[in-house]
Every structure is written in structure tokens, then in C-alpha cells.
DNA sequence: CCGTTAGCAGTAATCGATTACACATGGACG
DNA sequence: CGTCCATGTGTAATCGATTACTGCTAACGG
């Protein structure tokens, strides 16, 4: 394998000079040329392991996600990757399966691999960030808030839930159930709170038995919706607070041979569905679904930009960005609302 | 940060002994105990960067995928991760976007980060593996065959296409179109070949204008299917050769307000759909879809197991495993058919 | 009883790049 | 004309763990 000394010898300079050329420090032009030539001839690429050992930081950022099979999170990943890639960082994706232990393990790896930074959608209410923070590594929490003093990018989940439920109200539904995620997941709880507020706004009763906590996956949404629809006094609409639960809800409706109701005026063989999130792989028309689209990719790009700013040495108090569901702001500094 | 010398001092031994204890080489029991105690007291975790520099290999494996937003590949990722994790490796996911340049970049990173091995679903017909192979790194190709002499795990794509088209034939469809991926993608071409064979088997004519090459994504399937259905003499069924194209096809059918036909007996307002692959996020009933389910996760576990065997020093000729669409074989040695 | 060998532990070299420090050169300026 | 400073280059230390090599001890055989 070609090492830096090989290049140095070939170019007739010291390894220090080679390193300086490669890292853009000022070096006499003819030496730069000689080094460049030697690098080309030898096909030299620096060993990143050695580099990170010395620099005490690699150019890899970890993206720690609860579920890489959820299109929401893969979209976040795309966003992070686009920005990081652009800046010369590689992104490694770590799947925690919503398991705090797996999460802790990955965070430890990120720490001891000397990764440049971490973007995390936390599985646990309080992820094990202590080690990383002690080493002053850049950390950005995305989608789910964490108690630590780190940059955070989230949606306004209460507003999202409220908006989605509001859409159903506008369409004339009166008995609107809500299927949300586990009580321990803040996004799930907040969106349910939004649902409650929307019903209050409309003078409807957000009765407790219309709120179901399921898991945040397809099977959870399916089971919860099936149960709701099987009740003697079934709801006339169901609000799913995330994409997968929404998929489950739609499938439950289809399996019961019910129609999707566009409005509350329809009869008893149809039911309305609202979803906070997107349906990238829907196999049916979704015109009649009250969708509140999100921009997980935007969440990812914003988080990545914040991370890069930290890596650039930005040293201000942790920032908290609340993104709307709409397309993300472009522009400099991630369009951060500080 | 605690280093190995700190532990050594605390335990009253040399760094070599600490290293040996941590790596399970034989050391006198009382020293083992002393080292263990020191490690615990100091919360010592070895720096993986230094370790990989010295060992010339890290315990990270790269998983290079064309599209992390495709549920097929995320399922592969899950499979790889499950197995690798179990064996103490971390998996980093690299998204190539089906772009050979991005792919080459990631492969170079894997090489120069001294990653233990690479599992790749190739974007290009001939991915840039030369560097990795020169360094004798373990490489396993998954889903898509590559020309290089490396282990490969694929499906029997001709058989899959044939089976799926066969299902449609059995159900009585006569004019079966095929929407497949780009000509450069072997899986796309092979499954289309299977379609052709099934039609031949049945004495039907696999007319060339019933075969459409689209991209392998939802929009490709949607556009191609829409076009087919708009023809004066539309097909009575469409075979989609992967999951995303299948989603697109179903949506095209729904958008044209056509019904899904369970059999060829139905009238002109319905059309049959066959899909090679799964629909994890279907929002409708899929009973009437002729599905040939795959086991991408099994593909991933098999690939990972093969990789681990290579990392364990297995030094035999490259193996070629062709998996059926069915559930993957469990058992030792990845149930490899050598 | 001595030589051989096996087993264990310590010292120091090593992995490959970055960078602190020392030094050389040349120009500016008093 | 000498001093100072800026700029550029080389030497060698450094990052932290692993491991080749060396040497010690003890057991065992002849």
C-alpha cells in the first residue's frame, strides 16, 4: 500500500510537506506540483484511520435511527446524507430498533470510533449521550426531543396533530378517533394533544376512549383501527398520527370493505381517515385521505447543517429549531430560527 | 480520556498485558482480575481508531446500496445488520442512488477506512472493487451479480419472473404485459426473460411491445403502466418485476378507476397485476394481486454470514448462492449451497 | 542436578498521518 | 548593514492500541 512516505520520497520532499499540500496549507507552488504529480502516479489516498487517530476525529457522522425500514426515517437519512456528503463527510446509518440498549451501543461506537458527530432520532426518552458530550462531540437531535443540552430539530407536533384533526373536522366528521404511538414517545403524545385541541376548537368531545395508544408501526395502526371500527358505536373518522399507523388504518378500512369517506356526510359503510405524514408507497388513490404532509428530508438537511456548523467550531448555546410540516427553508445557516 | 496505559498503571501491569486480557489471550488469572477491575473503575473502552490502525482492519462492515428508500433494500439491510451485530460488527449503510460515481466514492471510503468488509448491491455493471480486492478485503455481492471473483448471493430472477407471469397465466390472463427496470440492470432483464418463458410455456406470444423498460421506481412503474393501459389494445394484465414498479402499477390502475381483476374472466374495466416482490406499505387489499414474495432479509443474512466466514479466514474459491424467493434457510454456514 | 521447553509478561517497535518545534531563507526596515 | 519577521520546509514526536521479540520462571526429562 502506498503511504505518505512513498509519496514524499517520490516527490523529493518531506512527509510534512505532502500532508500540507493535501490539507491545503501554504506550500511553494513547484513543490505542490511535484506532490500532486507523485500522488497521481502512485494513486495515493491517505489512510483515514491513521488520520483520525492523529486528528482525534474522523470525517464520518453517525445517524442513529429507531427504524430504517420506516420511509419517514429513510427520508431523514437522505436529507442528512445530501448535506453531509456535500461537505465531504460520510454518513453511517445505525438502526436502533427503538431499543435503548442498541441505541446506547451505537452511541458508544460513535464515541470510540471518534466519529465527527452524531445526528440522533432518540429511541429512549433520555439517550446515553454523556460520553459524547464529555468529549465535546457535536450532537444534533432530530424529530424527537431529548433532555440534553444539544441542538434539536423537531416538528411542532401539537400543531401537526391539530391541523390533521382540523381537516377532518372541516370535512364534517364528528366522531373522530385518534390512533397514536406509545405514551413514551413525545411525538405520539404531542400529536394526540393536537387532536384533542382541534376537537375542543370545534366544540366536539375528545372522549378518552377514542384515543388509542398503539405501537407506531403498521400492525399497530391496523389492530387499533380494526378494533375501533368493530365497536358498536364506531367513529366516523380515524386520525393516524404517523405514516405507518396511517398505512395500517387504511388497510384496516379496506379489509373491512369500507369506503374511504371524503366527508362526514357519507353513510355508515364509509369512514374518514386522516394522517400526519406521507404515503410514499400507497397502492391506492389517496385523494380522500386528509393528509398533513411532512418534510422529513428537510428535517434531515436542517439537522445536518446544524451539525456541520458545530463541526466548524460554532460555539453558541444549543439551538432549538421547530420546523413546520411544510418544505424546509433553504438558504444559509439552515434558515435557522435561533 | 482513559488510555490503555492508565489501565496498565492502575492494574500494575504492562499495556501488553492489558491488551491481552481484553483480547482474550492467556494471562495469569490474578492479573486478569486486576486488569478487569482497573477497566471497570476507569470505565475504559479501547479507542477503535488506534486499534484499527494497528490491526489494519476495523470492525465495521460497509453495506453499499442503490437506494435506501426502497423497502427491499432496507430489508436487506436489516438482515445484514442482524447477523453482523450479533458477531460484534457495526454496519454502515452507504446510499449510492444507483450512481456509479457515488458508489465508487463509497467503496474508496470503505477501503481507506480499513473497513473489515463490504456487502454490495451494485449500481454499476462492474463496480470499482479493484482496490478492495487488492487489499484482500472480504466482499460479498448481494441481489445483483458482479463480474468480479467474489461471493455472490442472488435470487434466481429468471425463475421469479417466470413464476409471477405463470401465476397470471393460471388466472386466465392472456395479454400480459411486463414492466421491468433498466436494460443495464441484470435483475430487470432476467425477470423479463422469465416473463417471456412463462408466456412461451403457455403458448402465448410475448410480443415485444408488451415489454416496457422503465426505471425501477414508483414513478417508472406508474408511467409505464399508465401508458400500457391507455393503448387501444390494452393488456389484460401487467407484470411488475419489482416492488416499487408494482406500487406504481397499482396506483396507475387505481387512478384510472379500473378494478383489480382476480382472473382473466373479468370484463374490460379491470386489469390483473402481478408483482415480483412485496408490498409492505400497501394501503389497499392485495388479495387480487399475483404476488411472488421475496425474502430480501434472508438475502441480507446470507450475505452477512458469508462475509463473516471470509473474515474468519475462510479461503476457498468465491461462492455463488442462488436463493429462492422463499424464506431463507437457517442453520449453520448460512445453509450455503456451495 | 542441569538443560530444555513451555508459558507468561514486559519493552519497544509499529501502524500511517499530522503537527509542534526548529531552522533556513529572503525581504523590510531602522 | 544588521535585525527582525514572515514564510516555508524538515525532523521528530505524537495519537493509542497491538504484537514481535526478549527474557524470566518453573516444570520436566535424562
XYZ file of C-alpha atoms (C1' of nucleotides) in Angstrom:
736
model
C 0.000 0.000 0.000
C 1.295 3.441 -0.785
C 1.970 5.507 2.262
C 2.680 9.141 2.671
C 6.414 8.450 2.865
C 6.331 6.865 -0.574
C 4.792 9.992 -1.970
C 7.280 12.146 -0.110
C 10.226 10.196 -1.460
C 8.919 10.260 -4.979
C 8.305 13.986 -4.850
C 11.604 14.634 -3.110
C 10.039 16.346 -0.120
C 9.228 15.512 3.477
C 6.060 13.837 4.653
C 5.125 17.061 6.374
C 5.047 18.824 3.052
C 2.939 16.141 1.465
C 0.499 16.394 4.308
C 0.405 20.144 3.994
C -0.283 20.001 0.289
C -3.068 17.516 0.833
C -4.593 19.651 3.527
C -4.307 22.921 1.692
C -1.713 24.698 3.819
C 0.624 27.057 2.027
C 3.465 25.366 0.211
C 5.731 26.572 -2.602
C 3.951 26.093 -5.953
C 6.604 23.881 -7.546
C 6.508 21.563 -4.557
C 2.760 21.456 -4.707
C 3.041 20.376 -8.313
C 5.645 17.745 -7.505
C 3.499 16.331 -4.713
C 0.389 16.345 -6.846
C 2.245 14.500 -9.559
C 3.593 11.913 -7.144
C 0.135 11.410 -5.663
C -1.304 10.805 -9.104
C 1.428 8.478 -10.223
C 1.213 6.386 -7.101
C -2.560 6.527 -6.767
C -2.094 7.622 -3.232
C -5.087 8.042 -0.957
C -4.463 8.853 2.700
C -5.317 6.226 5.257
C -8.276 7.626 7.091
C -7.678 5.531 10.144
C -4.266 6.993 10.733
C -5.588 10.426 10.025
C -8.383 10.136 12.548
C -6.093 8.727 15.170
C -3.880 11.742 14.932
C -6.650 14.283 14.459
C -8.749 12.634 17.111
C -11.743 12.855 14.835
C -12.832 11.135 11.666
C -14.947 12.531 8.884
C -17.784 10.161 9.457
C -21.007 11.201 11.080
C -23.351 8.716 12.660
C -27.058 8.869 12.033
C -28.840 6.934 14.742
C -32.398 5.998 13.822
C -35.148 3.989 15.508
C -36.234 2.182 12.352
C -34.528 2.238 8.979
C -37.478 0.462 7.444
C -39.733 3.410 8.086
C -39.824 5.649 4.996
C -40.019 8.649 7.263
C -36.603 7.930 8.674
C -35.061 6.900 5.388
C -36.150 10.274 4.089
C -34.460 11.930 7.059
C -31.413 9.901 6.178
C -31.478 11.161 2.635
C -31.553 14.710 3.856
C -28.667 14.207 6.222
C -26.694 12.383 3.613
C -27.159 15.007 0.921
C -25.766 17.739 3.107
C -23.026 15.727 4.777
C -21.833 14.217 1.529
C -21.585 17.654 0.032
C -19.301 18.705 2.868
C -17.097 15.668 2.484
C -18.471 13.593 5.310
C -19.649 10.020 5.085
C -22.812 9.082 6.868
C -23.183 5.815 8.678
C -26.652 4.699 9.460
C -27.313 2.955 12.732
C -30.561 1.187 13.357
C -31.670 1.032 16.976
C -34.985 -0.749 16.544
C -36.364 1.610 19.164
C -34.290 -0.334 21.665
C -32.440 1.858 24.207
C -29.753 -0.785 24.669
C -28.956 -0.978 20.973
C -29.013 2.782 20.875
C -26.513 3.024 23.705
C -24.273 0.536 21.977
C -24.238 2.544 18.778
C -23.591 5.769 20.615
C -20.626 4.134 22.313
C -19.313 3.002 18.959
C -19.681 6.506 17.584
C -17.757 7.805 20.553
C -14.910 5.338 20.416
C -14.606 5.396 16.658
C -14.012 9.110 17.104
C -16.768 9.976 14.728
C -17.088 13.640 13.929
C -20.664 13.934 15.119
C -23.991 12.293 15.687
C -27.490 13.003 14.463
C -29.973 11.073 16.531
C -33.679 10.389 16.481
C -33.823 9.080 20.007
C -35.361 5.771 20.876
C -35.157 6.342 24.588
C -36.509 9.330 26.444
C -33.006 10.097 27.539
C -30.336 8.664 25.271
C -26.827 7.905 26.539
C -25.114 10.989 25.223
C -22.936 11.659 28.253
C -19.785 10.130 26.779
C -20.078 12.022 23.527
C -20.795 15.282 25.269
C -17.887 14.814 27.659
C -15.676 14.528 24.608
C -17.344 17.665 23.230
C -18.565 15.915 20.136
C -21.255 17.555 18.047
C -24.690 16.068 18.580
C -27.991 17.052 16.990
C -31.315 15.556 17.987
C -33.787 15.200 15.168
C -37.534 14.567 15.163
C -37.633 13.587 18.798
C -36.566 15.990 21.529
C -34.032 14.951 24.131
C -33.395 16.408 27.580
C -29.687 17.079 26.956
C -28.272 20.438 26.030
C -27.812 19.783 22.334
C -29.139 21.251 19.106
C -32.587 19.968 18.295
C -34.728 19.938 15.163
C -38.303 18.847 15.537
C -41.724 19.439 14.142
C -44.377 21.290 16.036
C -46.194 18.079 16.745
C -49.070 19.585 18.624
C -49.751 21.851 15.665
C -49.491 18.950 13.250
C -51.974 16.856 15.161
C -54.271 19.802 15.443
C -54.085 20.567 11.775
C -54.784 16.982 10.743
C -57.702 16.635 13.101
C -58.866 20.059 11.967
C -59.015 18.846 8.386
C -61.312 16.025 9.424
C -63.498 18.430 11.371
C -63.740 20.712 8.352
C -64.829 17.792 6.236
C -67.739 17.288 8.546
C -66.668 14.337 10.635
C -67.986 14.416 14.171
C -66.800 11.330 15.947
C -63.082 11.397 15.275
C -60.879 8.783 16.879
C -57.117 9.085 17.212
C -54.623 6.255 16.875
C -51.214 7.290 18.075
C -47.918 5.808 19.218
C -46.641 4.757 22.628
C -47.099 7.033 25.619
C -43.318 7.180 25.970
C -42.842 8.767 22.551
C -43.186 12.514 22.687
C -44.205 12.875 19.060
C -47.060 10.452 19.650
C -48.275 12.238 22.741
C -47.953 15.716 21.269
C -49.861 14.891 18.120
C -52.614 13.360 20.211
C -52.711 16.553 22.206
C -53.170 18.411 18.937
C -56.070 16.138 18.067
C -57.658 16.931 21.411
C -57.257 20.660 20.870
C -58.777 20.523 17.393
C -61.815 18.727 18.739
C -62.111 21.244 21.535
C -61.836 24.045 18.983
C -64.795 22.567 17.162
C -66.845 22.033 20.256
C -66.594 18.281 19.901
C -65.774 15.941 22.749
C -62.357 14.329 22.595
C -63.576 11.390 24.598
C -60.799 9.345 26.128
C -61.963 6.096 24.678
C -61.500 7.499 21.187
C -57.780 7.824 21.834
C -55.792 4.637 21.321
C -52.112 4.192 22.007
C -50.671 1.558 19.702
C -47.151 0.994 18.541
C -46.027 3.349 15.826
C -45.960 0.670 13.142
C -48.281 -0.732 10.501
C -49.517 -3.587 12.656
C -50.264 -1.194 15.494
C -52.348 1.037 13.278
C -54.109 -1.915 11.747
C -55.048 -3.520 15.041
C -56.142 -0.304 16.697
C -58.222 0.809 13.744
C -59.827 -2.598 13.354
C -60.806 -2.533 16.980
C -62.234 0.967 16.705
C -64.273 0.094 13.632
C -65.643 -3.023 15.260
C -67.149 -1.095 18.153
C -70.924 -0.780 18.388
C -70.622 2.964 18.099
C -67.739 3.208 15.709
C -66.066 6.555 14.984
C -66.857 8.185 11.668
C -63.203 9.039 11.136
C -59.799 7.969 12.364
C -56.738 10.125 12.732
C -53.436 8.285 12.433
C -50.580 10.271 13.905
C -47.834 8.827 11.780
C -47.317 7.354 8.366
C -47.102 3.675 9.310
C -50.112 3.824 11.577
C -51.838 5.523 8.661
C -50.978 2.640 6.372
C -52.356 0.224 8.934
C -55.515 2.257 9.304
C -56.128 2.367 5.572
C -55.586 -1.329 5.306
C -57.987 -1.993 8.158
C -60.598 0.093 6.396
C -60.026 -1.753 3.128
C -60.094 -5.151 4.796
C -63.476 -4.405 6.312
C -64.704 -3.471 2.836
C -65.487 0.012 3.952
C -65.094 3.005 1.702
C -62.962 5.992 2.378
C -65.235 8.894 3.128
C -64.232 12.267 1.752
C -66.623 13.975 4.132
C -68.770 13.304 7.143
C -71.906 13.406 5.044
C -71.432 9.848 3.807
C -73.281 6.878 5.211
C -72.354 4.100 7.581
C -70.300 1.990 5.191
C -67.601 4.564 4.918
C -65.113 6.130 7.245
C -62.773 9.078 7.050
C -59.047 8.799 7.577
C -56.547 11.487 8.439
C -52.814 11.004 8.579
C -49.931 13.027 9.865
C -47.286 12.086 7.355
C -46.856 10.797 3.858
C -47.684 7.627 1.972
C -44.824 7.125 -0.467
C -45.812 3.565 -1.235
C -49.565 3.838 -1.265
C -51.137 1.358 -3.648
C -54.443 3.155 -3.828
C -55.736 6.624 -4.503
C -55.324 8.846 -1.505
C -57.438 11.820 -2.550
C -59.929 11.167 0.173
C -57.353 10.897 2.922
C -56.813 14.019 4.988
C -53.043 14.171 4.713
C -50.780 16.541 6.561
C -47.579 16.038 4.608
C -44.266 16.306 6.376
C -40.806 17.022 5.149
C -38.593 14.509 6.868
C -35.934 15.143 4.310
C -35.964 18.784 5.284
C -35.620 17.764 8.897
C -32.543 15.823 7.885
C -30.937 18.597 5.879
C -31.515 21.082 8.664
C -30.071 18.744 11.256
C -27.045 18.055 9.094
C -26.445 21.735 8.507
C -26.584 22.412 12.210
C -24.153 19.598 12.806
C -21.748 20.994 10.222
C -21.898 24.390 11.856
C -20.897 22.806 15.145
C -18.099 20.951 13.460
C -16.970 24.249 12.027
C -16.454 25.366 15.552
C -19.654 27.284 16.117
C -19.839 27.610 19.866
C -23.155 29.045 20.934
C -25.853 27.780 23.242
C -27.771 24.765 21.967
C -30.395 25.772 19.460
C -33.895 24.506 19.148
C -35.448 24.586 15.701
C -39.105 23.812 15.282
C -39.925 23.116 11.689
C -43.289 23.358 10.177
C -44.529 20.439 8.169
C -44.007 22.455 5.023
C -40.982 22.332 2.748
C -37.852 23.250 4.623
C -36.319 26.693 4.389
C -33.313 26.717 2.082
C -30.611 29.334 2.283
C -27.693 29.825 4.595
C -27.284 28.703 8.118
C -30.056 26.218 7.504
C -32.523 29.082 7.791
C -32.324 28.534 11.487
C -34.683 30.335 13.758
C -32.387 30.873 16.687
C -9.683 10.175 28.170
C -8.562 6.939 29.721
C -5.967 5.161 27.690
C -4.592 1.707 27.922
C -1.558 2.947 29.868
C -3.828 4.335 32.566
C -5.373 0.945 32.980
C -1.978 -0.719 32.950
C -0.663 1.588 35.643
C -3.710 1.143 37.805
C -3.561 -2.623 37.497
C 0.170 -2.662 37.962
C 0.882 -4.436 34.697
C 2.152 -3.546 31.239
C -0.010 -2.311 28.409
C 0.676 -5.547 26.586
C -0.978 -7.486 29.355
C -3.995 -5.227 29.361
C -4.317 -5.692 25.651
C -4.015 -9.438 26.028
C -6.695 -9.581 28.676
C -9.003 -7.504 26.540
C -8.375 -9.712 23.564
C -8.689 -12.993 25.361
C -5.117 -14.235 25.158
C -3.841 -16.302 28.038
C -2.847 -14.304 31.086
C -2.440 -15.321 34.734
C -5.853 -15.264 36.441
C -4.951 -12.775 39.153
C -3.662 -10.352 36.559
C -6.810 -10.819 34.542
C -8.787 -9.894 37.621
C -6.637 -6.867 38.321
C -6.993 -5.643 34.759
C -10.731 -6.233 34.727
C -11.057 -4.274 37.937
C -8.986 -1.402 36.613
C -11.015 -1.351 33.412
C -14.221 -1.152 35.392
C -13.009 1.507 37.770
C -11.750 3.696 34.978
C -14.596 2.997 32.576
C -12.040 2.169 29.977
C -13.117 1.432 26.431
C -10.419 0.918 23.816
C -10.081 3.521 21.115
C -11.207 1.790 17.979
C -9.320 4.104 15.702
C -5.983 3.191 17.230
C -6.945 -0.424 17.221
C -7.822 -0.444 13.541
C -4.697 1.423 12.633
C -2.573 -1.235 14.241
C -4.686 -4.184 13.171
C -5.123 -2.748 9.720
C -8.799 -3.542 9.896
C -11.761 -2.167 11.794
C -14.851 -3.980 12.923
C -17.162 -2.071 10.707
C -18.656 -3.516 7.583
C -19.996 -1.347 4.806
C -23.304 -2.086 3.176
C -23.468 -0.340 -0.155
C -26.987 0.005 -1.515
C -28.524 1.633 -4.583
C -31.486 3.093 -2.729
C -32.054 3.158 0.997
C -35.571 4.392 0.464
C -36.571 1.165 -1.213
C -38.095 -1.199 1.359
C -36.480 -4.096 -0.449
C -33.037 -2.788 0.351
C -33.858 -1.688 3.858
C -34.963 -5.248 4.460
C -31.646 -6.476 3.100
C -30.017 -4.043 5.471
C -31.930 -5.480 8.401
C -30.738 -8.938 7.532
C -27.138 -7.885 7.252
C -27.345 -5.903 10.422
C -28.870 -8.690 12.485
C -26.072 -11.065 11.653
C -23.219 -8.575 11.764
C -24.373 -7.064 15.026
C -24.511 -10.483 16.587
C -20.886 -11.034 15.631
C -19.791 -7.713 17.074
C -19.580 -5.726 13.878
C -21.201 -2.415 13.169
C -22.848 -1.892 9.844
C -22.607 1.350 7.979
C -25.104 1.966 5.290
C -23.994 3.734 2.150
C -26.510 5.021 -0.334
C -25.340 5.163 -3.934
C -28.517 6.379 -5.581
C -27.750 3.964 -8.398
C -24.945 6.307 -9.341
C -21.667 4.556 -10.232
C -19.643 7.590 -9.202
C -21.180 7.731 -5.745
C -20.697 4.013 -5.495
C -17.024 4.284 -6.347
C -16.622 7.026 -3.766
C -18.128 4.891 -1.041
C -16.049 1.896 -1.993
C -12.948 4.043 -1.759
C -14.013 5.205 1.685
C -14.549 1.620 2.776
C -11.113 0.785 1.528
C -9.288 3.651 3.151
C -11.206 3.458 6.392
C -9.882 -0.079 6.575
C -13.342 -1.479 6.980
C -13.488 -5.186 7.633
C -15.616 -5.977 4.626
C -18.219 -4.830 2.152
C -21.614 -6.123 1.175
C -22.700 -4.513 -2.052
C -25.807 -4.402 -4.192
C -24.091 -2.986 -7.221
C -25.327 0.096 -9.005
C -22.925 -0.274 -11.888
C -22.478 -3.363 -14.008
C -18.919 -3.537 -12.849
C -18.320 -1.786 -9.542
C -14.891 -0.451 -8.583
C -13.811 -3.284 -6.338
C -10.213 -3.473 -7.539
C -8.765 -1.571 -4.599
C -10.588 -3.612 -2.003
C -9.669 -6.867 -3.664
C -6.026 -5.847 -3.965
C -6.075 -5.355 -0.217
C -7.693 -8.766 0.128
C -10.744 -7.378 1.825
C -13.861 -9.507 2.082
C -16.541 -8.542 -0.412
C -19.947 -10.095 -0.958
C -22.258 -9.091 -3.782
C -25.924 -9.238 -2.928
C -29.033 -9.195 -5.132
C -27.160 -8.067 -8.198
C -24.361 -10.170 -9.680
C -20.976 -8.625 -10.381
C -18.250 -9.819 -12.751
C -15.545 -9.932 -10.076
C -14.435 -13.085 -8.321
C -16.309 -12.516 -5.069
C -19.013 -14.322 -3.132
C -22.449 -13.626 -4.527
C -25.960 -14.070 -3.208
C -28.775 -13.534 -5.640
C -32.237 -14.697 -6.449
C -32.985 -16.867 -9.441
C -34.501 -13.952 -11.235
C -35.488 -15.802 -14.369
C -37.422 -18.277 -12.223
C -39.041 -15.460 -10.267
C -40.220 -13.692 -13.371
C -41.461 -16.951 -14.778
C -43.324 -17.830 -11.637
C -45.011 -14.445 -11.397
C -46.026 -14.444 -15.051
C -47.106 -18.063 -14.616
C -49.487 -17.043 -11.852
C -51.135 -14.555 -14.172
C -51.394 -17.168 -16.886
C -53.017 -19.605 -14.454
C -55.543 -16.985 -13.528
C -56.603 -16.829 -17.125
C -54.962 -13.638 -18.344
C -53.945 -13.778 -21.989
C -52.425 -10.455 -22.890
C -49.843 -9.990 -20.206
C -47.529 -7.006 -20.346
C -44.298 -6.703 -18.438
C -42.914 -3.548 -16.861
C -39.343 -4.001 -15.806
C -36.267 -1.977 -14.895
C -33.419 -0.591 -16.985
C -31.709 -2.776 -19.557
C -28.456 -2.344 -17.633
C -29.833 -3.974 -14.510
C -29.475 -7.740 -14.622
C -32.347 -8.404 -12.238
C -34.641 -6.424 -14.506
C -33.550 -8.236 -17.639
C -33.635 -11.692 -16.067
C -37.120 -11.307 -14.645
C -38.317 -10.107 -18.016
C -36.761 -13.200 -19.536
C -38.755 -15.259 -17.051
C -41.898 -13.466 -18.157
C -41.122 -14.352 -21.752
C -40.571 -18.006 -20.863
C -43.820 -18.265 -18.943
C -45.718 -16.880 -21.881
C -43.962 -19.300 -24.198
C -44.816 -22.132 -21.814
C -48.450 -21.210 -22.125
C -48.363 -20.853 -25.881
C -48.917 -17.127 -25.617
C -46.947 -14.580 -27.593
C -44.563 -12.454 -25.543
C -44.819 -9.643 -28.043
C -42.009 -7.139 -27.787
C -44.263 -4.161 -27.453
C -45.717 -5.637 -24.280
C -42.318 -5.360 -22.628
C -41.519 -1.932 -21.233
C -38.239 -0.897 -19.668
C -38.826 1.819 -17.116
C -36.773 2.858 -14.143
C -37.109 0.582 -11.160
C -39.010 3.118 -9.074
C -42.607 4.043 -8.371
C -42.761 6.748 -10.974
C -41.353 4.406 -13.597
C -43.978 1.794 -12.884
C -46.706 4.384 -12.817
C -45.794 5.971 -16.123
C -45.218 2.696 -17.943
C -48.436 1.159 -16.677
C -50.444 4.262 -17.481
C -49.101 4.204 -20.988
C -49.895 0.499 -21.429
C -53.426 0.925 -20.148
C -54.047 3.864 -22.435
C -53.288 1.868 -25.557
C -56.128 0.992 -27.913
C -55.490 -2.682 -27.316
C -54.514 -2.610 -23.685
C -53.108 -5.680 -21.947
C -55.446 -7.561 -19.632
C -52.691 -7.879 -17.025
C -49.423 -6.227 -16.111
C -46.435 -7.881 -14.517
C -44.254 -5.570 -12.458
C -40.817 -7.024 -11.892
C -40.078 -5.282 -8.652
C -41.864 -3.888 -5.642
C -41.690 -0.180 -6.482
C -42.760 -0.686 -10.066
C -45.582 -2.758 -8.613
C -46.651 0.120 -6.396
C -46.622 2.392 -9.409
C -48.641 -0.076 -11.441
C -51.277 -0.432 -8.740
C -51.550 3.285 -8.409
C -51.903 3.702 -12.151
C -54.714 1.157 -12.115
C -56.423 2.919 -9.225
C -56.017 6.339 -10.796
C -57.730 5.143 -13.964
C -60.584 3.897 -11.803
C -60.043 0.366 -13.001
C -60.591 -2.628 -10.776
C -58.042 -5.228 -9.923
C -59.006 -8.414 -11.686
C -58.506 -11.648 -9.818
C -58.766 -13.599 -13.058
C -58.835 -13.108 -16.788
C -62.560 -13.789 -16.875
C -63.406 -10.271 -15.801
C -64.542 -7.546 -18.145
C -62.824 -4.562 -19.696
C -62.878 -2.262 -16.666
C -60.486 -4.395 -14.748
C -56.909 -5.446 -15.129
C -54.718 -8.036 -13.471
C -51.476 -7.158 -11.738
C -48.575 -9.397 -10.858
C -45.587 -8.317 -8.818
C -42.223 -9.826 -8.092
C -41.709 -8.621 -4.559
C -43.600 -7.430 -1.515
C -45.842 -4.538 -0.629
C -45.040 -3.727 2.988
C -46.797 -0.384 2.843
C -49.782 -1.214 0.700
C -52.776 0.883 1.601
C -55.281 -1.415 -0.062
C -56.182 -5.079 -0.095
C -53.760 -7.076 -2.185
C -55.604 -10.380 -2.421
C -56.126 -9.978 -6.110
C -52.510 -9.180 -6.858
C -50.418 -12.100 -8.064
C -47.537 -11.666 -5.638
C -44.303 -13.587 -5.696
C -42.955 -12.697 -2.287
C -39.238 -12.354 -1.790
C -37.078 -12.566 1.246
C -34.677 -9.679 0.994
C -33.934 -10.006 4.659
C -32.842 -13.580 4.046
C -30.639 -12.331 1.246
C -29.048 -9.995 3.753
C -28.495 -12.586 6.463
C -26.966 -14.999 3.986
C -24.673 -12.341 2.585
C -23.595 -11.298 6.057
C -22.888 -14.851 7.085
C -20.767 -15.391 4.014
C -18.899 -12.215 4.788
C -18.248 -13.326 8.355
C -16.898 -16.626 7.124
C -14.450 -14.766 4.920
C -13.448 -12.582 7.827
C -12.866 -15.729 9.826
C -10.236 -16.597 7.292
C -12.204 -18.944 5.085
C -10.139 -19.132 1.937
C -11.972 -21.005 -0.766
C -12.995 -20.065 -4.264
C -15.741 -17.438 -4.483
C -19.137 -18.966 -3.894
C -22.315 -18.273 -5.736
C -25.530 -18.749 -3.810
C -28.812 -18.579 -5.619
C -31.670 -18.176 -3.204
C -35.214 -18.994 -3.926
C -37.802 -16.382 -3.173
C -38.931 -18.441 -0.194
C -37.883 -17.961 3.396
C -34.130 -18.228 3.758
C -32.517 -21.419 5.019
C -31.439 -21.100 8.618
C -28.754 -23.264 10.137
C -25.011 -23.198 10.059
C -22.759 -21.893 7.383
C -25.689 -19.852 6.156
C -27.120 -23.027 4.699
C -24.942 -22.295 1.758
C -25.234 -24.382 -1.336
C -21.607 -24.448 -2.375
C 21.343 -31.682 39.079
C 21.388 -29.400 34.650
C 19.430 -28.417 30.170
C 15.330 -27.838 27.541
C 10.996 -26.046 26.748
C 6.578 -24.028 27.556
C 4.121 -20.288 29.302
C 3.687 -15.781 30.593
C 4.900 -10.789 30.966
C 7.359 -6.593 29.730
C 9.812 -3.457 26.401
C 9.731 -1.275 22.497
C 8.626 -1.183 17.563
C 4.877 -0.471 14.748
C 0.618 1.074 12.109
C 0.330 5.996 8.864
C -0.781 10.565 9.116
C -0.500 15.259 11.431
C 1.854 18.905 13.603
C 4.952 21.209 17.299
C 9.184 22.843 17.021
C 13.469 24.158 14.991
C 15.696 26.099 11.433
C 16.716 28.367 6.947
C 15.800 31.899 3.656
C 14.726 36.351 1.942
C 12.708 40.873 2.286
C 11.646 45.081 5.006
C 13.168 48.481 7.712
C 15.802 51.234 11.027
C 24.494 46.709 7.097
C 22.357 44.273 10.831
C 17.980 42.837 12.954
C 13.500 41.257 12.793
C 9.759 38.937 10.852
C 7.189 36.245 7.638
C 7.161 32.253 5.153
C 8.209 27.728 4.037
C 10.385 23.175 4.987
C 12.222 19.299 7.547
C 12.770 16.383 11.777
C 10.821 14.001 15.061
C 7.134 13.496 18.491
C 2.592 12.144 18.713
C -2.135 9.847 18.578
C -3.453 4.797 21.325
C -3.527 0.114 20.738
C -1.300 -4.330 19.183
C 2.340 -7.552 18.914
C 7.272 -9.198 17.716
C 10.786 -10.070 20.362
C 13.221 -10.950 24.573
C 13.812 -12.677 28.944
C 12.294 -14.776 33.088
C 10.405 -18.725 35.766
C 9.142 -23.201 36.588
C 8.292 -27.863 35.292
C 10.051 -31.872 33.418
C 13.188 -35.392 31.462
C 17.533 -37.515 31.301
